[in-house]
Coordinates of C-alpha atoms and ligand atoms in Angstrom, one line a residue:
X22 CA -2.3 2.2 -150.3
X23 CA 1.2 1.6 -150.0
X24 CA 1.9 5.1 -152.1
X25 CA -0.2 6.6 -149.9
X26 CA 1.6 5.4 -146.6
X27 CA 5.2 5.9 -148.2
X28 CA 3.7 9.6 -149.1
X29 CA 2.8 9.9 -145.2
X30 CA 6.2 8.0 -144.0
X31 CA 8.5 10.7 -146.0
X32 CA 6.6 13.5 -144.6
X33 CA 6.8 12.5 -141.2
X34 CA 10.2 12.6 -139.4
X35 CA 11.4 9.4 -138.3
X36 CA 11.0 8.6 -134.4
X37 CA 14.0 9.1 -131.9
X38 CA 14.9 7.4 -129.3
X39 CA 16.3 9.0 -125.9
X40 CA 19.0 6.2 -126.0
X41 CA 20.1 7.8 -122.5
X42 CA 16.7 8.0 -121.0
X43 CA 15.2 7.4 -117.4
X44 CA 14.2 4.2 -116.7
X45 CA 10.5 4.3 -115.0
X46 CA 7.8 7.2 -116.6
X47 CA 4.9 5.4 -115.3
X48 CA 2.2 8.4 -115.1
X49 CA 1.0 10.2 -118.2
X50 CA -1.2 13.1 -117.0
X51 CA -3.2 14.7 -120.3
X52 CA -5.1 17.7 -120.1
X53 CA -7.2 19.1 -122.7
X54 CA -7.5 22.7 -123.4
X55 CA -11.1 23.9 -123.4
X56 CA -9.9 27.2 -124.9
X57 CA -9.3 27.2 -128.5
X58 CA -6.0 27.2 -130.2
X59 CA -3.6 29.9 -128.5
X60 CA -2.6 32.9 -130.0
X61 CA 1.0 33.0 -131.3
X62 CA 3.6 34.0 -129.4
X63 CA 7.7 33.9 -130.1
X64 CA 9.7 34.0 -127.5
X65 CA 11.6 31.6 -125.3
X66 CA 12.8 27.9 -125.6
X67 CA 11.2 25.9 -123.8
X68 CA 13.8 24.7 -121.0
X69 CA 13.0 21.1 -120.4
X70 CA 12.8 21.1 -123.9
X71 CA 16.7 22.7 -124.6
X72 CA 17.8 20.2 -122.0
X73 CA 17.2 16.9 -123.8
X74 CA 14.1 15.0 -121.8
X75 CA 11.0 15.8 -123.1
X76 CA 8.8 14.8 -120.5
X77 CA 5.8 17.9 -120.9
X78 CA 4.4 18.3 -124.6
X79 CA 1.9 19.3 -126.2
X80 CA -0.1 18.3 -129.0
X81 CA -2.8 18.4 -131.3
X82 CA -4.8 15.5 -132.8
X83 CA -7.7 15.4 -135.4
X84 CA -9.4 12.9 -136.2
X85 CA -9.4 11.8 -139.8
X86 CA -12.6 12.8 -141.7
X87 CA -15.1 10.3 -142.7
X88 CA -15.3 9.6 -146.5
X89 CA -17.9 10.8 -148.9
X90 CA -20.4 8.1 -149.8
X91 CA -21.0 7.7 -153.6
X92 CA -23.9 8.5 -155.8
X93 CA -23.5 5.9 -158.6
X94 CA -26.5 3.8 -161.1
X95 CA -26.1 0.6 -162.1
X96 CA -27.7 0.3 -165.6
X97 CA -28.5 -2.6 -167.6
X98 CA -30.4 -3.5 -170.8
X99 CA -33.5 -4.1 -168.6
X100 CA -32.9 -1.0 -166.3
X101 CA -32.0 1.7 -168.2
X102 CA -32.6 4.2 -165.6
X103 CA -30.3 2.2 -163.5
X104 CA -30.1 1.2 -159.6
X105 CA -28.3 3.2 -156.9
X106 CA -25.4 1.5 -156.0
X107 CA -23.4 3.9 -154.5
X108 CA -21.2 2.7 -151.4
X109 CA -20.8 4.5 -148.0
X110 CA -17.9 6.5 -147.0
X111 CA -15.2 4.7 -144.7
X112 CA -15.2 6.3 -141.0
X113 CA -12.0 8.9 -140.4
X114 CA -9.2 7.4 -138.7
X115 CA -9.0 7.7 -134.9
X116 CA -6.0 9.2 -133.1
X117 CA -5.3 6.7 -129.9
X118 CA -2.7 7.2 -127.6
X119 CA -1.2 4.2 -125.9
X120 CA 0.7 3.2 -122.9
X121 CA 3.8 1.0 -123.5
X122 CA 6.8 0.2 -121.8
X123 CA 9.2 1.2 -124.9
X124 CA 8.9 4.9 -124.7
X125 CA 11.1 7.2 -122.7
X126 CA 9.8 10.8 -123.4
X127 CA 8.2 12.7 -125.6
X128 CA 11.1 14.0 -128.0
X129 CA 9.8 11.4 -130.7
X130 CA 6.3 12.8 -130.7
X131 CA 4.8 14.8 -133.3
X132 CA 3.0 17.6 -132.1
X133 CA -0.1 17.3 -134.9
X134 CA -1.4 14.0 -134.7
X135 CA -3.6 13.4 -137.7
X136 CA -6.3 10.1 -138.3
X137 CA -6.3 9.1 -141.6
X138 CA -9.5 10.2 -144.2
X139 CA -11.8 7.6 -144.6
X140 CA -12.1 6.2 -147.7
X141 CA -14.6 7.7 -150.2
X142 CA -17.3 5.2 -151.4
X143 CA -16.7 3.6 -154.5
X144 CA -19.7 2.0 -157.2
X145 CA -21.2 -1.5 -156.6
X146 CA -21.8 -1.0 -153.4
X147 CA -18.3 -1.6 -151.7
X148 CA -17.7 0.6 -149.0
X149 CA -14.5 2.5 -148.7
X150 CA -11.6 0.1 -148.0
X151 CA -10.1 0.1 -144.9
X152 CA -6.4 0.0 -143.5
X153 CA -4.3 3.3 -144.6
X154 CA -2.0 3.5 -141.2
X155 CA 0.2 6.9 -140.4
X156 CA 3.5 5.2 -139.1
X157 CA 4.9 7.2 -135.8
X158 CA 8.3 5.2 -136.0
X159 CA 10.9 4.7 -139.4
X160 CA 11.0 0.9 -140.3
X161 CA 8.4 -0.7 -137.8
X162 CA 6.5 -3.5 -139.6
X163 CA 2.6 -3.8 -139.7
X164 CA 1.0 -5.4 -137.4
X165 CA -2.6 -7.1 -137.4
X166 CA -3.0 -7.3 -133.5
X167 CA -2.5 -4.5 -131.8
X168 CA -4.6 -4.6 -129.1
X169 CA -2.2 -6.1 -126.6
X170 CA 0.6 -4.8 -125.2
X171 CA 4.2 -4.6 -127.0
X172 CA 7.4 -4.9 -125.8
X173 CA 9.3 -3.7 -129.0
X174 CA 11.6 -1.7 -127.2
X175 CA 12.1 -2.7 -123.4
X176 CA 13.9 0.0 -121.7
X177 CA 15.8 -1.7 -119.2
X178 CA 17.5 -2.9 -122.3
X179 CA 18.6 0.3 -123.7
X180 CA 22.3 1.4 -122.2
X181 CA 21.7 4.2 -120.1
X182 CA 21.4 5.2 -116.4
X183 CA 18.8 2.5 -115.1
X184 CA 19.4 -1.3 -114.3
X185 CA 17.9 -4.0 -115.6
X186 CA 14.7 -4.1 -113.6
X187 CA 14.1 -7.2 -111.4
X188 CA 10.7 -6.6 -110.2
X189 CA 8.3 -8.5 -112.5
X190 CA 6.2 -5.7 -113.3
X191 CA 2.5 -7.6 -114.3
X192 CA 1.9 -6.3 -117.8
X193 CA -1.5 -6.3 -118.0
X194 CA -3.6 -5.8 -121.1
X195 CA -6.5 -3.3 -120.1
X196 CA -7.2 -2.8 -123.8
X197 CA -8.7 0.1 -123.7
X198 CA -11.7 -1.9 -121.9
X199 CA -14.1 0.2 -123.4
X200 CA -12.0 2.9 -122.8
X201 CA -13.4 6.7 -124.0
X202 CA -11.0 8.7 -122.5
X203 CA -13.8 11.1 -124.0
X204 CA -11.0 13.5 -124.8
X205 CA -12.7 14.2 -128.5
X206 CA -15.7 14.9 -127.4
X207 CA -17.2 17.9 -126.5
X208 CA -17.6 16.9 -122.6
X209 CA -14.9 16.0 -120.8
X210 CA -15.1 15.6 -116.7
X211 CA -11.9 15.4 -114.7
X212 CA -10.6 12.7 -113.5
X213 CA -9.0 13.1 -109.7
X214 CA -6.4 10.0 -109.6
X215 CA -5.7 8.9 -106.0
X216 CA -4.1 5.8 -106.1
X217 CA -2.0 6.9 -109.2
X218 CA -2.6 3.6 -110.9
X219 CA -6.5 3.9 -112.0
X220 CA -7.1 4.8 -115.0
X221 CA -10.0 6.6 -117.2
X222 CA -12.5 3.9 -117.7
X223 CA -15.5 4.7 -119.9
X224 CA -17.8 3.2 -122.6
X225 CA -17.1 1.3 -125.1
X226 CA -15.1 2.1 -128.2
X227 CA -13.8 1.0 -131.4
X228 CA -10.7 -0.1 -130.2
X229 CA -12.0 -3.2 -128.2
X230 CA -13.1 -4.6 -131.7
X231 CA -10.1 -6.3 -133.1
X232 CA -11.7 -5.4 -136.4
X233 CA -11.3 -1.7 -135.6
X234 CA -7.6 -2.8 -135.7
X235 CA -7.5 -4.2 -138.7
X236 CA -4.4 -3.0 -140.6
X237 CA -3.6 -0.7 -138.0
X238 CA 0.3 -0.9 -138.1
X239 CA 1.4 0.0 -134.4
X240 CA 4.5 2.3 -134.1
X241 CA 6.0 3.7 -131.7
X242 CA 8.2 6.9 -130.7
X243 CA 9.6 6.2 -127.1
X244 CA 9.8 6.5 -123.8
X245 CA 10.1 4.3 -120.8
X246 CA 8.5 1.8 -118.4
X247 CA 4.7 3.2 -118.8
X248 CA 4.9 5.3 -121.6
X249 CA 3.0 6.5 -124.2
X250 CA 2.8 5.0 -127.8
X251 CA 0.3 7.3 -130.4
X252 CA -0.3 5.7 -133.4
X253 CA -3.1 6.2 -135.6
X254 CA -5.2 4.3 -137.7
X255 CA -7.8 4.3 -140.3
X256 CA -10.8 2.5 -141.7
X257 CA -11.1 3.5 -145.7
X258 CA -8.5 4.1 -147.9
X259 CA -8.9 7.5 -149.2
X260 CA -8.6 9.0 -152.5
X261 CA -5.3 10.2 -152.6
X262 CA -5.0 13.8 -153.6
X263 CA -8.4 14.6 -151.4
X264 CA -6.1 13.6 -148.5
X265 CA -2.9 14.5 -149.6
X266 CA -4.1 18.0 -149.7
X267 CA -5.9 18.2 -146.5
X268 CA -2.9 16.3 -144.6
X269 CA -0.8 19.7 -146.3
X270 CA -3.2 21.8 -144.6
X271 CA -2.8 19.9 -141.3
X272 CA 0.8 19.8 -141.3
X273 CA 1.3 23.2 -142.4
X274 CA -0.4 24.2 -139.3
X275 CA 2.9 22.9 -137.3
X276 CA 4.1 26.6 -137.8
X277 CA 1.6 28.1 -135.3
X278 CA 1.5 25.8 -133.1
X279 CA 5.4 25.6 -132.6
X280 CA 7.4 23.6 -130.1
X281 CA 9.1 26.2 -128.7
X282 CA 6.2 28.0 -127.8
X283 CA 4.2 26.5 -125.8
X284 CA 5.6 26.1 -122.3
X285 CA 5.2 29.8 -122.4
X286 CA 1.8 29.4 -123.7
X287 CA 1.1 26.8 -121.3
X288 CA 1.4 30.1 -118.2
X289 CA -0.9 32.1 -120.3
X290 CA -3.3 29.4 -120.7
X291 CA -3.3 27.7 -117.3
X292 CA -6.8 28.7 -116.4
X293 CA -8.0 26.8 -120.0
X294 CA -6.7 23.2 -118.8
X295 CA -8.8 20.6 -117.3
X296 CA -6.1 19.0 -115.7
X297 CA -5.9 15.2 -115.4
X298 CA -8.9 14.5 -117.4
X299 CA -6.8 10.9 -117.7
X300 CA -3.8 8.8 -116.8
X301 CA -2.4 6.0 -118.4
X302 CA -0.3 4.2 -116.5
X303 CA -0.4 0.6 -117.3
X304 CA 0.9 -1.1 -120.5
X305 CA -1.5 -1.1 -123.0
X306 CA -4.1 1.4 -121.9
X307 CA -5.7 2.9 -125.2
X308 CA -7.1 6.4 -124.9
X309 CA -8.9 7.9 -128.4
X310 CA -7.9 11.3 -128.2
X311 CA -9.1 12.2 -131.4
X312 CA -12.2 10.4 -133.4
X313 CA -12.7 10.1 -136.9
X314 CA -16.0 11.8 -138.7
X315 CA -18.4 8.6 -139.5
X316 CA -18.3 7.9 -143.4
X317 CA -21.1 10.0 -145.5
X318 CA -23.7 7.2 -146.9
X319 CA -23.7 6.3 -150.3
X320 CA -26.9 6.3 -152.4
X321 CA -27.5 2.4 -152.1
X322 CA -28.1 3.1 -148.6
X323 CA -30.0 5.8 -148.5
X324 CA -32.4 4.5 -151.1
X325 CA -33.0 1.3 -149.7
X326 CA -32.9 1.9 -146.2
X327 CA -34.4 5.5 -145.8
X328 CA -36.7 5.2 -149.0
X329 CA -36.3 9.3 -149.4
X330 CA -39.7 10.7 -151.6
X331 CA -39.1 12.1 -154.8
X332 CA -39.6 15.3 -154.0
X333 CA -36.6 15.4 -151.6
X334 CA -34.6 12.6 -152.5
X335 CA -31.3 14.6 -154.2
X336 CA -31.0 16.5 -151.8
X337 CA -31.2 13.9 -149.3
X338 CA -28.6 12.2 -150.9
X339 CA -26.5 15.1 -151.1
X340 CA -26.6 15.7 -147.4
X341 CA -26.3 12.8 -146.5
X342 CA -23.6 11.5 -148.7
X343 CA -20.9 13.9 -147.0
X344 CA -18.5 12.6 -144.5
X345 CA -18.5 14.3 -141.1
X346 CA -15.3 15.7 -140.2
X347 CA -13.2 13.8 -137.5
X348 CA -12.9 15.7 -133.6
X349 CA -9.8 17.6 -132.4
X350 CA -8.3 17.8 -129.7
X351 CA -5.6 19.7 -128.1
X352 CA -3.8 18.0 -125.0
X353 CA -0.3 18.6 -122.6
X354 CA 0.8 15.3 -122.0
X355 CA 2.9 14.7 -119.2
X356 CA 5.5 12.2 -117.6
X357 CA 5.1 11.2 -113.9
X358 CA 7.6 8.8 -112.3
X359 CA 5.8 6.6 -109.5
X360 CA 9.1 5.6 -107.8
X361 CA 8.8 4.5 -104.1
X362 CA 11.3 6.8 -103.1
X363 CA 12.7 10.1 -104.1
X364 CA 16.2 11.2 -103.3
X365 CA 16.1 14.9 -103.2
X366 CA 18.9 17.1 -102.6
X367 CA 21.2 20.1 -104.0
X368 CA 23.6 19.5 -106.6
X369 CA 26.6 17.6 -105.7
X370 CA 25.4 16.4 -102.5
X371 CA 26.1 12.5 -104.1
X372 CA 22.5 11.8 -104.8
X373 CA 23.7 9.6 -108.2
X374 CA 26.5 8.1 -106.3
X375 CA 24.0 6.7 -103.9
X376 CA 21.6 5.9 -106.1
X377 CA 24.4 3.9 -107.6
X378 CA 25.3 2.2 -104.3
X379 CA 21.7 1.1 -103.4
X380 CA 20.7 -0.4 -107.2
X381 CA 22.6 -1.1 -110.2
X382 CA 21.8 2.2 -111.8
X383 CA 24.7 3.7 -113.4
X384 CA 23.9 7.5 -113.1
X385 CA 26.3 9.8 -114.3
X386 CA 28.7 10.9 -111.3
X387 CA 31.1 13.9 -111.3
X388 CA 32.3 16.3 -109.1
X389 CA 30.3 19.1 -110.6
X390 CA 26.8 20.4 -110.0
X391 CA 24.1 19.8 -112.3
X392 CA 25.7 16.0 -113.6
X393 CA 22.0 15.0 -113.0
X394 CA 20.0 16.5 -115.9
X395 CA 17.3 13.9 -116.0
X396 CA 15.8 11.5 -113.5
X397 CA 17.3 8.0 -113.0
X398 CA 16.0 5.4 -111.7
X399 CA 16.9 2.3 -109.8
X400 CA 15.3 -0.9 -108.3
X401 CA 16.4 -1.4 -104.8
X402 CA 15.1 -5.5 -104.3
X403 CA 15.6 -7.3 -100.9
X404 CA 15.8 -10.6 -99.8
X405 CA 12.0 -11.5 -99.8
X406 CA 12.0 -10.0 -103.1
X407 CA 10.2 -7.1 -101.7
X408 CA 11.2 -4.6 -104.8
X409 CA 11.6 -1.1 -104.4
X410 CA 11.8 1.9 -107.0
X411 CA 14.0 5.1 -106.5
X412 CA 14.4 7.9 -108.1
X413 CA 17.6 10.4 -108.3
X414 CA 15.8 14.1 -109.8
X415 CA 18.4 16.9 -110.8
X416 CA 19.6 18.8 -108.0
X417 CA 17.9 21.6 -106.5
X418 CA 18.5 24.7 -105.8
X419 CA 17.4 27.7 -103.2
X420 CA 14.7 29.3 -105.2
X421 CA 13.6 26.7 -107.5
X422 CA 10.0 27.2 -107.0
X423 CA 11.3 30.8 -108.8
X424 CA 12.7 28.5 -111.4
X425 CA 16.1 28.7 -110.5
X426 CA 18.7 26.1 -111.2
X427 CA 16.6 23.1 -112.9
X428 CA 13.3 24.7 -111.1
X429 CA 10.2 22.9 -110.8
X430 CA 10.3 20.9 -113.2
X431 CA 11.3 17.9 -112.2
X432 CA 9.5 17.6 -109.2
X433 CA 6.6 16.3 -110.2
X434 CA 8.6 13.1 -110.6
X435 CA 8.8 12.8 -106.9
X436 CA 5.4 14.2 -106.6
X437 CA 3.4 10.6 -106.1
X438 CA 7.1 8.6 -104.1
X439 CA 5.9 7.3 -100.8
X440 CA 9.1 8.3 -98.8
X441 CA 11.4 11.4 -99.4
X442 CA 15.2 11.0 -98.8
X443 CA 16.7 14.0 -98.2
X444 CA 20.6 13.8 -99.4
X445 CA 22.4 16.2 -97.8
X446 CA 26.2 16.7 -97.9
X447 CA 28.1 16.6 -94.7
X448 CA 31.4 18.2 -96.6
X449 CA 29.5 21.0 -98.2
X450 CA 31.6 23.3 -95.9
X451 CA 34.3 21.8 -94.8
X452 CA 38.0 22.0 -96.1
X453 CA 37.2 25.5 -97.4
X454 CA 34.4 24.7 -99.4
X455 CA 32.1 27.7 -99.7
X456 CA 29.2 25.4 -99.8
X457 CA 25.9 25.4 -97.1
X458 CA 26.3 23.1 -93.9
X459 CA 23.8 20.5 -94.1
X460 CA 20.7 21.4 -91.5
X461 CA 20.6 24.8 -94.3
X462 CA 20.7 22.2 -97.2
X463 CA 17.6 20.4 -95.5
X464 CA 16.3 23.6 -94.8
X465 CA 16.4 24.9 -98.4
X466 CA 14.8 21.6 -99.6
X467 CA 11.9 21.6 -97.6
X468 CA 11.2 24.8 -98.3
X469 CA 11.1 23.9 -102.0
X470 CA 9.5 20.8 -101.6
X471 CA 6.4 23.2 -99.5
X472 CA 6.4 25.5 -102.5
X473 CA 5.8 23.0 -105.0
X474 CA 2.7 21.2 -102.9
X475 CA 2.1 22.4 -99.9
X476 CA 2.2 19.1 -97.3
X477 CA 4.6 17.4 -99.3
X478 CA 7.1 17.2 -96.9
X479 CA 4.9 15.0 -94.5
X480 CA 5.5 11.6 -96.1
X481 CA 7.9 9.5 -94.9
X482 CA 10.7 10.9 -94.6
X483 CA 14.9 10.4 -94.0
X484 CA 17.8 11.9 -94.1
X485 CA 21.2 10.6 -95.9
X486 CA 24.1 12.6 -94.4
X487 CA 26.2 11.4 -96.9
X488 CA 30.2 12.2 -97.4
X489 CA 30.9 11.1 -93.9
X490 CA 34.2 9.6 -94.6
X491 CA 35.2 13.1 -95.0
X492 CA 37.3 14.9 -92.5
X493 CA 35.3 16.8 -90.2
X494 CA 32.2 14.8 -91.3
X495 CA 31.6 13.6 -88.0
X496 CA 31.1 16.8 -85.9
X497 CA 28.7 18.0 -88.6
X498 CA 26.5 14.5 -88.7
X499 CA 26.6 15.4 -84.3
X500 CA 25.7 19.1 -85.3
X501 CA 22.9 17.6 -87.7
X502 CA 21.8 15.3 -85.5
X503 CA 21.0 17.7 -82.9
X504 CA 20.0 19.9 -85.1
X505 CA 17.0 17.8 -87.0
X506 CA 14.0 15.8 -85.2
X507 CA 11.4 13.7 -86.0
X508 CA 13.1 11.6 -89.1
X509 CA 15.7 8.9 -88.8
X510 CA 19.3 10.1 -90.2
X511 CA 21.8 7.8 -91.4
X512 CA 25.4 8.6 -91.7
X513 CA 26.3 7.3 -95.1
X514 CA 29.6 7.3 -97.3
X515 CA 27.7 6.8 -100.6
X516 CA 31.3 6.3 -103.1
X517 CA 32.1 3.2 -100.5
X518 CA 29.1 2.0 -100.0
X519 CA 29.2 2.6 -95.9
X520 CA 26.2 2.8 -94.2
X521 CA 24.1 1.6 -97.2
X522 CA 22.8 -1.6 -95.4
X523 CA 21.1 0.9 -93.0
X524 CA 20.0 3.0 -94.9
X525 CA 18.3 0.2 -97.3
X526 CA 16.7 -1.1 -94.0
X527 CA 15.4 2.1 -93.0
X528 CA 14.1 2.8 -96.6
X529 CA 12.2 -0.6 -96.4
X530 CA 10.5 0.4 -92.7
X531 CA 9.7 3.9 -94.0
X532 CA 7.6 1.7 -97.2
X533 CA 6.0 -0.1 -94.7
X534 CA 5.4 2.4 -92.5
X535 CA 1.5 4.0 -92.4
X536 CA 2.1 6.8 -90.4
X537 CA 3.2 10.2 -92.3
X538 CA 6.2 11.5 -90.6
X539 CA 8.2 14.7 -92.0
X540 CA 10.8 16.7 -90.9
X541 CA 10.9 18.3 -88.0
X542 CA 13.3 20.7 -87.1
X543 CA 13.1 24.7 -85.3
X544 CA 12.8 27.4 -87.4
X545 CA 15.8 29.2 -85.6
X546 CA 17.9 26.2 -85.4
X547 CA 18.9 27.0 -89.3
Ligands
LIG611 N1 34.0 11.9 -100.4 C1 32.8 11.5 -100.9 N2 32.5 12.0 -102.1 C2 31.3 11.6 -102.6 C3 30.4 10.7 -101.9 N3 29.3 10.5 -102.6 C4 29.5 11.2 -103.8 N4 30.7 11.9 -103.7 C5 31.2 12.7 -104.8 O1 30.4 13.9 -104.9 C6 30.4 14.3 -106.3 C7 29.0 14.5 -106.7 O2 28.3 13.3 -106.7 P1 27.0 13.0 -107.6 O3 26.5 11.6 -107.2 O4 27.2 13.3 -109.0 O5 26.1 14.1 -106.9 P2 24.6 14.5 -107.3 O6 23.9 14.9 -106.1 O7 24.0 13.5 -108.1 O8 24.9 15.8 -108.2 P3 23.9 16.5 -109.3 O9 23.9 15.7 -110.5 O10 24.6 17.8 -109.5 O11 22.6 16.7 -108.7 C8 31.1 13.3 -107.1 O12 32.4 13.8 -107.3 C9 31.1 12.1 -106.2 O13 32.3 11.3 -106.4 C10 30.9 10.2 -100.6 O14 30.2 9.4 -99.9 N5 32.1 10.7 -100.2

């Protein structure tokens, strides 16, 4: 067995970490294609991908295939025709994905996901062993309990843009509570998430028995503060070469079903995906995306249990003996921050530097567009301990939604915050700057924010006219001001820290604020 998982470990690339990776990924949407495998198709990078943060992927997971159950006599000097003593096959391997706090984004993923084969019967009635584990991560150590969440990697640990987080996030173990995500099956019904914190409940499965676990070494690639671990595991060792040479098959799939393609297969193929068939976003929710084929029976079994008649009996064994194949599955995973707050503005407007001044995140700051390439986020906690999450997303531009700049494609990051901060630069055009005065900035950003979900810009809502200790500053915050209705605006010198007491007050009524409030301002006023 150890052969066998050194075999696996060598093929398998060893795990990454996103050492500079965002803080809080809470939401992983999957969605299952219904379509089969696409077509091939070259082309493009995928953006996100080129960029660093993999925080959209897809993947494919099978289910390990059950073993074969033997056909085996036990003879003796007084039975010379000998006793069936054939032992079952060992069930495939399941592929389960897991929510854990340690994983960033997606980068350490691999995008064919593969249970182990169960273990072929053996003579005198043993059943195929059980334990061979596919290690996702270089180095991790077996583990016999893994149904409980890990903390191997915490991110708040790892240097990088986020603080160390002060809210005591409740880790709680839903072990997979009879989860079925269902994904393997044949039937899968959507699941509409309202709260962004459910998750898919179901029937019961194997991973509630701590038997099922048995062996199963837990690895992880990485991502964040709800994240996703897969890892999968195995009952029945197999026979080696049987599995060596199907894994070949598997893995030499990886060809057609390369990276790089499919966020341009993902357009063509749009109308395939259930979407949000599940989320995981607590710690230690277990979802089965892939089953492994029950073991074939060996011919102890079927003798004794099934008594086949002569006539039959052979071919009854024969049938029955072979192990049914494990499920597939074919899913997008994808990262969702659930930050309180979202600070949304174009590039440059300071939206890092006051994400800085309101948490100890440590974004990157410079004086050029696009420093942002990933979300950060900070924890904002007040004096009752009253904790809240913000997020800082790249910077958009006029005609995201038409993928300009950084496009789309973080948004969905913002896509569940409870408030929206608009960070708009007062400075933009003053001194010469050839920039866009702030009501147009605020103008630009709503209208992006509308194309990517229509009614998004009625939450809670504020604006941070930030850069106010520049010259000139002043008369535009007055022009602003008059300019924009309906949301509170505070005047705010983000690199000094000015006018961050406000704004952290007026962050904390907008949180406890019921009442959706969104911009408001005339069409022919920008
Ligand atoms: N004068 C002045 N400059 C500021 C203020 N806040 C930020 N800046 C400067 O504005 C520039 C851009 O700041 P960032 O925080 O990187 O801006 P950003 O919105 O995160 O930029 P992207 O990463 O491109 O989205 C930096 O040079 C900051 O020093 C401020 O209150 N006053």
């Amino acid at each position: 067995m150890w052969r066998r998982q050194q075999t696996l470990l060598r093929r398998l690339p060893p795990l990454r970490v996103v050492a500079q990776a965002p803080a809080s990924w809470p939401a992983c949407r999957l969605g299952r294609f219904c379509g089969s495998v696409p077509e091939k198709r070259k082309g493009k990078a995928a953006p996100l991908q080129a960029r660093g943060m993999v925080d959209r992927f897809r993947m494919r997971a099978k289910g390990g295939d059950g073993g074969n159950g033997c056909v085996s006599l036990r003879r003796s000097r007084s039975n010379r025709q000998g006793m069936p003593d054939g032992g079952s096959g060992g069930k495939g391997g399941d592929v389960i994905l897991e929510c854990s706090r340690s994983i960033w984004d997606f980068s350490g993923l691999q995008h064919h996901m593969r249970g182990g084969r169960g273990g072929n019967g053996v003579s005198k009635n043993q059943i195929g062993t059980r334990g061979t584990v596919i290690h996702l991560v270089e180095g991790e150590q077996p583990s016999l309990t893994v149904n409980k969440p890990t903390r191997a990697l915490d991110p708040w640990d790892i240097p990088s843009a986020e603080e160390h987080s002060s809210d005591l996030d409740q880790i709680v173990n839903i072990v997979a509570e009879g989860f079925d995500g269902g994904l393997s099956h044949r039937h899968i019904a959507p699941k509409h998430n309202t709260d962004g914190n459910d998750t898919v409940k179901g029937s019961s499965s194997h991973s509630e028995d701590p038997k099922y676990f048995h062996t199963c070494s837990k690895l992880q690639f990485s991502n964040s503060n709800r994240d996703v671990r897969i890892y999968s595991c195995q009952e029945g060792t197999d026979e080696k070469d049987q599995t060596e040479s199907e894994d070949e098959e598997f893995w030499e799939d990886e060809d057609e079903f390369d990276m790089d393609e499919e966020e341009e297969e993902d357009e063509k193929e749009e109308q395939d995906v259930q979407y949000c068939v599940a989320e995981m976003t607590k710690p230690g929710q277990r979802l089965i995306i892939a089953r492994g084929g029950k073991g074939g029976l060996g011919n102890a079994f079927v003798m004794k249990e099934m008594r086949p008649s002569k006539a039959n009996r052979q071919e009854k064994i024969a049938r029955l003996s072979t192990g049914q194949p494990g499920t597939e599955s074919i899913l997008i995973l994808e990262l969702k921050s659930i930050a309180d707050v979202g600070l949304v503005g174009l590039p440059n407007a300071g939206k890092s530097t006051l994400l800085s001044a309101l948490s100890r995140a440590q974004p990157e700051i410079a004086d050029y567009e696009f420093t942002t390439l990933r979300p950060n986020i900070g924890s904002l906690t007040y004096e009752d301990y009253f904790s809240v999450k913000v997020a800082d997303i790249p910077g958009l531009i006029k005609g995201a939604h038409e993928n300009r700049g950084l496009g789309h494609a973080f948004l969905r990051h913002i896509e569940r915050t409870k408030v929206i901060a608009y960070v708009l630069d007062l400075a933009a055009t003053l001194n010469g700057r050839k920039g866009i005065p702030p009501w147009e900035q605020l103008h630009d950003l709503v209208t992006e924010l509308e194309h990517y979900q229509k009614g998004m810009t009625r939450r809670p809502s504020l604006i941070v006219a930030n850069k106010i200790d520049e010259e000139g500053a002043e008369e535009m915050y007055e022009e602003l001001k008059r300019r924009v209705q309906g949301v509170p605006i505070f005047p705010v010198c983000a690199i000094l820290q000015e006018g961050v007491p406000d704004l952290r007050v007026g962050l904390r009524n907008l949180m406890d604020d019921s009442d959706p409030q969104g911009v408001d301002f005339e069409e022919n006023d920008c």
